PDB file of N, CA and C in Angstrom:
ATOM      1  N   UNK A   1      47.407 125.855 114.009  1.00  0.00           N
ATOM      2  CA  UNK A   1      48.848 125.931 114.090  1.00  0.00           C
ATOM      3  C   UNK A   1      49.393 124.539 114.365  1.00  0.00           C
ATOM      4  N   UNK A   2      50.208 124.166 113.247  1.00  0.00           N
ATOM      5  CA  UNK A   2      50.981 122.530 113.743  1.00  0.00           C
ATOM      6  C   UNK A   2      52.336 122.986 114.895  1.00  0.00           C
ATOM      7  N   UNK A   3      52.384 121.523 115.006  1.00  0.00           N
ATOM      8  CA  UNK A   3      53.666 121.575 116.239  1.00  0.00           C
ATOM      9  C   UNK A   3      55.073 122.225 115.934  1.00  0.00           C
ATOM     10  N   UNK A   4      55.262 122.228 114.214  1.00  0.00           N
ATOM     11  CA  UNK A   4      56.412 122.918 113.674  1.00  0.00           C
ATOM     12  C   UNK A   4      56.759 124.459 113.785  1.00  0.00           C
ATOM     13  N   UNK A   5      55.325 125.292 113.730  1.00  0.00           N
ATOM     14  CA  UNK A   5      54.924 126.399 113.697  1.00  0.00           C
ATOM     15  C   UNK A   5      55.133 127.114 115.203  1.00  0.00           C
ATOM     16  N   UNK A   6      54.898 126.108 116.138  1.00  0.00           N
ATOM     17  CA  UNK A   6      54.263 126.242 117.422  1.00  0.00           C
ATOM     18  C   UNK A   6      56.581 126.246 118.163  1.00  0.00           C
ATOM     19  N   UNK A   7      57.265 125.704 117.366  1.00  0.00           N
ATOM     20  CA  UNK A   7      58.765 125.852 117.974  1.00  0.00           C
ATOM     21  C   UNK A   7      59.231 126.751 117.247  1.00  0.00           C
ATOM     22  N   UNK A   8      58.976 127.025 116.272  1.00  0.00           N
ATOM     23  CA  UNK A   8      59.330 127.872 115.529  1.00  0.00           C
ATOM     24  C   UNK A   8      59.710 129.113 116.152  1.00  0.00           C
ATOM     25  N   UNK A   9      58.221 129.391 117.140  1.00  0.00           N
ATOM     26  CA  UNK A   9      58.000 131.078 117.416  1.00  0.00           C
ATOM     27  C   UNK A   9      58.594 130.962 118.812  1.00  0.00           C
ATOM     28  N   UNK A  10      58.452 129.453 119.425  1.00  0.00           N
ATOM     29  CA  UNK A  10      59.284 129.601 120.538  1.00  0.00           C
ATOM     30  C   UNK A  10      60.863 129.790 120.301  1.00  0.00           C
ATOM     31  N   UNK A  11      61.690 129.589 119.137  1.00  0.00           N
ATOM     32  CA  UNK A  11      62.598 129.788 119.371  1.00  0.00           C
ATOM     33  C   UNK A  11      63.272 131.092 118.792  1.00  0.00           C
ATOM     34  N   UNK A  12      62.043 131.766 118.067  1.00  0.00           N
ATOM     35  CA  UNK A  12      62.372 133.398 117.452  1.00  0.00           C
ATOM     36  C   UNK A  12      62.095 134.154 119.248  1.00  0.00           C
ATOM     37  N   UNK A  13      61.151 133.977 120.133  1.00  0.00           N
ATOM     38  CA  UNK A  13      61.342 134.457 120.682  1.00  0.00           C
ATOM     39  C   UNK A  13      61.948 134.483 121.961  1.00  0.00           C
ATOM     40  N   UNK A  14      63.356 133.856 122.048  1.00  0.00           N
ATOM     41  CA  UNK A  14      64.635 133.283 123.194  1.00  0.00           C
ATOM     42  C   UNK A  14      65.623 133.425 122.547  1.00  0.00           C
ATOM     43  N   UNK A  15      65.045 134.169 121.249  1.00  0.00           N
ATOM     44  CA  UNK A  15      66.333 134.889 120.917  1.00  0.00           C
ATOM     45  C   UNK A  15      67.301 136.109 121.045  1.00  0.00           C
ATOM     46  N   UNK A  16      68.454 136.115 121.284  1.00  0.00           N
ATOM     47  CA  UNK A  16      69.080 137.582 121.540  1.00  0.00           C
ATOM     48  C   UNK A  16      69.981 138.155 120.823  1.00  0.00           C
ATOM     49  N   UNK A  17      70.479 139.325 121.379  1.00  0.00           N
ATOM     50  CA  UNK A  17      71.476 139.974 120.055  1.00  0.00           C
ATOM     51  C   UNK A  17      72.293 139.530 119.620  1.00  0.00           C
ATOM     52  N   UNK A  18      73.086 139.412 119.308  1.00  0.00           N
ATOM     53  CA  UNK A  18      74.528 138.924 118.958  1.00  0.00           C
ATOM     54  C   UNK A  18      75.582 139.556 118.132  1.00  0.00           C
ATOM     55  N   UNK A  19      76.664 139.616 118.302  1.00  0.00           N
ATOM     56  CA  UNK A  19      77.254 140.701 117.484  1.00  0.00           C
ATOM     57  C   UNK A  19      77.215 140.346 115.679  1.00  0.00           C
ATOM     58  N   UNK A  20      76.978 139.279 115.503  1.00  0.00           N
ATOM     59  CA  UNK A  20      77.146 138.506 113.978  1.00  0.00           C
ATOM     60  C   UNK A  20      75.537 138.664 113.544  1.00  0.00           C
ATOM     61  N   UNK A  21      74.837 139.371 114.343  1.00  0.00           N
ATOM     62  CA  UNK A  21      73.488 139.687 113.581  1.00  0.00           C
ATOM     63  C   UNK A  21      73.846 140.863 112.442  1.00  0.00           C
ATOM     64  N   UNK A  22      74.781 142.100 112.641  1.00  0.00           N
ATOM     65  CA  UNK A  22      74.967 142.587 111.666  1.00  0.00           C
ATOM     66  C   UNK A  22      75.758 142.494 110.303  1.00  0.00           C
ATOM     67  N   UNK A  23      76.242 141.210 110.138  1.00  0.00           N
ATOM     68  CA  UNK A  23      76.350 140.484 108.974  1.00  0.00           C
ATOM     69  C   UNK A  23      75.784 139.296 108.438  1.00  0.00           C
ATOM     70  N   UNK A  24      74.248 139.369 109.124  1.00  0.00           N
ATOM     71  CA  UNK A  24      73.519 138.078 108.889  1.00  0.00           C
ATOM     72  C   UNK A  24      72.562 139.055 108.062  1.00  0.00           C
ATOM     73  N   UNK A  25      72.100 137.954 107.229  1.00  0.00           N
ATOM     74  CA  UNK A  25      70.992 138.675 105.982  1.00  0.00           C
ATOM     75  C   UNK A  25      69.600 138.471 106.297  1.00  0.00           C
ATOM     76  N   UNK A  26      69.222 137.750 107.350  1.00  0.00           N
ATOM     77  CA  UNK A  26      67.630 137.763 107.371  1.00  0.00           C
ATOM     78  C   UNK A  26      67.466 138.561 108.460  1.00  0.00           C
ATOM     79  N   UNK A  27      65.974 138.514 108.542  1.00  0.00           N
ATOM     80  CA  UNK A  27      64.960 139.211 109.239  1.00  0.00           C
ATOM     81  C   UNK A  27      65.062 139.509 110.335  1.00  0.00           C
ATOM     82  N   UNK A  28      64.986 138.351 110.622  1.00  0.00           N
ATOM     83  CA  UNK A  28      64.967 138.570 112.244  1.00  0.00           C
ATOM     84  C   UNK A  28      66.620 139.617 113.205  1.00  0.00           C
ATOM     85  N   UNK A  29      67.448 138.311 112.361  1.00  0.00           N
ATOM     86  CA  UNK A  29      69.102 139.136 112.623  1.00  0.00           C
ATOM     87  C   UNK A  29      69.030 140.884 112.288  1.00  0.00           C
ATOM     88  N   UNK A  30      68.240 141.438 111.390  1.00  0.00           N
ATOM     89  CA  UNK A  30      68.321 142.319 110.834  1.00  0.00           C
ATOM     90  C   UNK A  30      67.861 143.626 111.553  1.00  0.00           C
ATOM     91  N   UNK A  31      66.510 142.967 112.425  1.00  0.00           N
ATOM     92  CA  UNK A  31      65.991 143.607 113.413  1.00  0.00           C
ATOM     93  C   UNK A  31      66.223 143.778 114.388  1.00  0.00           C
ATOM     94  N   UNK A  32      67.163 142.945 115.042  1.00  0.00           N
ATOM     95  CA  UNK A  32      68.047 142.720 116.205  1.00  0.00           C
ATOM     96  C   UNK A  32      68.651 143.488 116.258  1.00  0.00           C
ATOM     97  N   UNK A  33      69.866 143.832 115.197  1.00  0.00           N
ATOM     98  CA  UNK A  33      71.261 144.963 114.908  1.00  0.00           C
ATOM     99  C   UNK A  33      70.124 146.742 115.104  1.00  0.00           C
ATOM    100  N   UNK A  34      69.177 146.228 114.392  1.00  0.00           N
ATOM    101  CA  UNK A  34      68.694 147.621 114.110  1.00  0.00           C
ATOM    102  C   UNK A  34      68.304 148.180 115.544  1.00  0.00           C
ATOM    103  N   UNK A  35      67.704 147.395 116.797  1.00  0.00           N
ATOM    104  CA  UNK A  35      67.021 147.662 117.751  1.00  0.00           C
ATOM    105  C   UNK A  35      68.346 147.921 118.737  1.00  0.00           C
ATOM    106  N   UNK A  36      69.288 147.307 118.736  1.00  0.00           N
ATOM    107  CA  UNK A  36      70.171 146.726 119.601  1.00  0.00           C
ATOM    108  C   UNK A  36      71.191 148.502 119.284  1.00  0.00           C
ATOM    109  N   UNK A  37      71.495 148.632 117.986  1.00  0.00           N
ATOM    110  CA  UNK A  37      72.253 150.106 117.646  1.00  0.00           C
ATOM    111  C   UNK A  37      71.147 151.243 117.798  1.00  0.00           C
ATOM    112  N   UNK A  38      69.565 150.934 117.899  1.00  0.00           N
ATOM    113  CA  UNK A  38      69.196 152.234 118.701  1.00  0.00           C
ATOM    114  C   UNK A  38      69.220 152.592 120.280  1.00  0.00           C
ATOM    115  N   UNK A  39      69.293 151.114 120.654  1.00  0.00           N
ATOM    116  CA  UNK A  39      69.564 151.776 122.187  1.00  0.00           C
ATOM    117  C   UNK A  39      70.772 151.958 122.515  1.00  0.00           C
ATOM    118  N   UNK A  40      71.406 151.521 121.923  1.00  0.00           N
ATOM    119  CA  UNK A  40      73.074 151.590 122.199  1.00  0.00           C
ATOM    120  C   UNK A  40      73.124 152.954 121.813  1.00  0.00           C
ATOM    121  N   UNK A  41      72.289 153.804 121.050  1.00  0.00           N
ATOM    122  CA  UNK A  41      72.565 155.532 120.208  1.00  0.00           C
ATOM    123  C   UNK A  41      71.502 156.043 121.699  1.00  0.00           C
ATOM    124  N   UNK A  42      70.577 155.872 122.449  1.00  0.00           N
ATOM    125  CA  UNK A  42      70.052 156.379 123.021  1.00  0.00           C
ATOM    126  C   UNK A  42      70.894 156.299 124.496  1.00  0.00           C
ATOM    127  N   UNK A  43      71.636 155.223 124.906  1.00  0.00           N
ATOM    128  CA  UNK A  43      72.486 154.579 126.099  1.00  0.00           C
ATOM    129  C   UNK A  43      72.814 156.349 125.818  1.00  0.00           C
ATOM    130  N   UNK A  44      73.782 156.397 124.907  1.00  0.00           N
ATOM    131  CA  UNK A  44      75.425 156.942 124.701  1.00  0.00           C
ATOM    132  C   UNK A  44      74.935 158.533 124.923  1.00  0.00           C
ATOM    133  N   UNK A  45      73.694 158.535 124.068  1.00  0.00           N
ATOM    134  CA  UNK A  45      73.046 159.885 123.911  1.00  0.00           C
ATOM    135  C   UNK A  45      73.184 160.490 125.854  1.00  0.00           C
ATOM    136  N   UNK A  46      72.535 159.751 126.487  1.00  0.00           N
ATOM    137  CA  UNK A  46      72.146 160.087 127.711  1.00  0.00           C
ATOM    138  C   UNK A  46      70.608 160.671 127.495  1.00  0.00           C
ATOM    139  N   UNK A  47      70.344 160.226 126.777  1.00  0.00           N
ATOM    140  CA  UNK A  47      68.741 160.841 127.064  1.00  0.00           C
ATOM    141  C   UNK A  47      67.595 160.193 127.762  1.00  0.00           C
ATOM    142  N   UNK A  48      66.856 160.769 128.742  1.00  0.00           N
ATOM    143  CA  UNK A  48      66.159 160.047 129.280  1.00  0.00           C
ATOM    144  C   UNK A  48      64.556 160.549 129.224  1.00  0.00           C
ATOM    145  N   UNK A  49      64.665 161.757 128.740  1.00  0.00           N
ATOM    146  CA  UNK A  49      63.712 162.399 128.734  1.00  0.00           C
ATOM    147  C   UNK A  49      63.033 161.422 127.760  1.00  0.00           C
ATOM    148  N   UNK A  50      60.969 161.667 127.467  1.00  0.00           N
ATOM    149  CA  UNK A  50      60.350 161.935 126.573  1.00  0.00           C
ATOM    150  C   UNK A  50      60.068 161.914 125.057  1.00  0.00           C
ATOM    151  N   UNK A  51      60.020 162.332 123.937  1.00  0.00           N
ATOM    152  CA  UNK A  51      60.163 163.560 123.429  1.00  0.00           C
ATOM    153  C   UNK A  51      59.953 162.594 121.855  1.00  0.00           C
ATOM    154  N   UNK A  52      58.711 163.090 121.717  1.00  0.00           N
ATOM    155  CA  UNK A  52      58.494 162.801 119.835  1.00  0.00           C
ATOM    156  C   UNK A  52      59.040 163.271 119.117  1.00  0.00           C
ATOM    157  N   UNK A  53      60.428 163.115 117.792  1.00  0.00           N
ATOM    158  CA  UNK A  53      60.466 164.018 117.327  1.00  0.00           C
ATOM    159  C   UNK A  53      59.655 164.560 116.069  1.00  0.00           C
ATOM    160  N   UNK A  54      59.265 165.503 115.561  1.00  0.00           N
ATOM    161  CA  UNK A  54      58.436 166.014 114.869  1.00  0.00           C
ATOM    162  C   UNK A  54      59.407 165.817 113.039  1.00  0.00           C
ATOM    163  N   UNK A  55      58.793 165.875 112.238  1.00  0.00           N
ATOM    164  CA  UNK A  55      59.245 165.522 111.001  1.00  0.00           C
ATOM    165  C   UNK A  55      59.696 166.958 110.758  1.00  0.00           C
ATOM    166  N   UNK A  56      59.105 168.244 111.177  1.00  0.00           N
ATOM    167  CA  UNK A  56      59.108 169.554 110.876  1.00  0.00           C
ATOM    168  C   UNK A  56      60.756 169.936 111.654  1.00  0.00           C
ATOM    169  N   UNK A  57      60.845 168.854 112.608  1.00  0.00           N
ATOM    170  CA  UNK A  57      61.781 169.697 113.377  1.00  0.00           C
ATOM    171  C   UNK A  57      61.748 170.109 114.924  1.00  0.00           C
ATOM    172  N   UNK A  58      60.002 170.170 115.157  1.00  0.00           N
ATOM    173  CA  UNK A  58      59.726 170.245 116.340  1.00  0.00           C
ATOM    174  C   UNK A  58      59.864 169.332 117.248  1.00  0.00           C
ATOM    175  N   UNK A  59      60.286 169.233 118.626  1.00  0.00           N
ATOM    176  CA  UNK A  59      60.298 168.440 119.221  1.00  0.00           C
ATOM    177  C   UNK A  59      58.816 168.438 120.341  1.00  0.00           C
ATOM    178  N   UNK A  60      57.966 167.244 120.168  1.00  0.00           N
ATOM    179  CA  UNK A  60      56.793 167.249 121.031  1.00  0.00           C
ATOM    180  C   UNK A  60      57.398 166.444 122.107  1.00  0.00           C
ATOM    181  N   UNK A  61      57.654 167.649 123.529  1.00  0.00           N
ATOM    182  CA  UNK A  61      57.444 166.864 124.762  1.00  0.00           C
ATOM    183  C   UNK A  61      56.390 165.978 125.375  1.00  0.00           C
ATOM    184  N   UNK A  62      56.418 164.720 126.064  1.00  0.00           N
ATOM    185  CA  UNK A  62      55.499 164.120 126.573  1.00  0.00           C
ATOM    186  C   UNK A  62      55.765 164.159 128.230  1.00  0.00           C
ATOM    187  N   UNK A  63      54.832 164.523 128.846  1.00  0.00           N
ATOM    188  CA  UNK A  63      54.970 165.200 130.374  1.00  0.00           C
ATOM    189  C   UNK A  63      54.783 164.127 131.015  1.00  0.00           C
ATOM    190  N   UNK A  64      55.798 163.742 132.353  1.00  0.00           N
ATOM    191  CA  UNK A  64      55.962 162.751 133.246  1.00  0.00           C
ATOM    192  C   UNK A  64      55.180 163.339 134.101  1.00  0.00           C
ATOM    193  N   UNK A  65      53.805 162.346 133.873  1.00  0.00           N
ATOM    194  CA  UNK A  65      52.848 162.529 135.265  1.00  0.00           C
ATOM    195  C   UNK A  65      52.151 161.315 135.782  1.00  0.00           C
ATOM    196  N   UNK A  66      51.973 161.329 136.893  1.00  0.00           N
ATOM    197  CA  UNK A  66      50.819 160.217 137.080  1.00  0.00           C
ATOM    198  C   UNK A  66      49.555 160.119 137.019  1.00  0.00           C
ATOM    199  N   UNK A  67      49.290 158.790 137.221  1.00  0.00           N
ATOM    200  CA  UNK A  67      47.599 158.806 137.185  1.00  0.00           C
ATOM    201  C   UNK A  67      46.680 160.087 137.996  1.00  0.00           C
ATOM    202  N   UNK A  68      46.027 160.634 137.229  1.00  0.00           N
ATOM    203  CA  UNK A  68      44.952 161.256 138.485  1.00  0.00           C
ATOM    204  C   UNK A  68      43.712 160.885 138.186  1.00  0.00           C
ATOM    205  N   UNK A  69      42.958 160.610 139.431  1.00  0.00           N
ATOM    206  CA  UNK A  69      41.908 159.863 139.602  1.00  0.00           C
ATOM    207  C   UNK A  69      40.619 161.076 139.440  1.00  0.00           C
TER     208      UNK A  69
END
């Protein structure tokens, strides 16, 4: 990895959302809007639970437990 490569990734990753990511055309911006409007849909949702949803429809709960030894 050269030194170009090596700022590169430092500066993809100190990066944050921004509202002008969803009219920016690359990648990275693209993934930002996308991540940034699912938690903003999960915030609003109130959901805190769990829960896979199933392609069928089903919803697979995942059970809040702790370690047992």
């Amino acid at each position: 990895m050269n030194k170009k490569d090596k700022n590169e990734g430092t500066d993809i990753a100190g990066r944050y959302y921004e509202t002008e990511d969803y009219k920016r055309n690359d990648q990275l911006s693209s993934g930002l809007a996308t991540t940034h409007e699912q938690v903003s849909d999960a915030y609003m949702e109130g959901q805190a639970d769990a829960v896979i949803e199933d392609v069928v429809g089903v919803d697979i709960s995942i059970p809040r437990k702790g370690y047992d030894e």
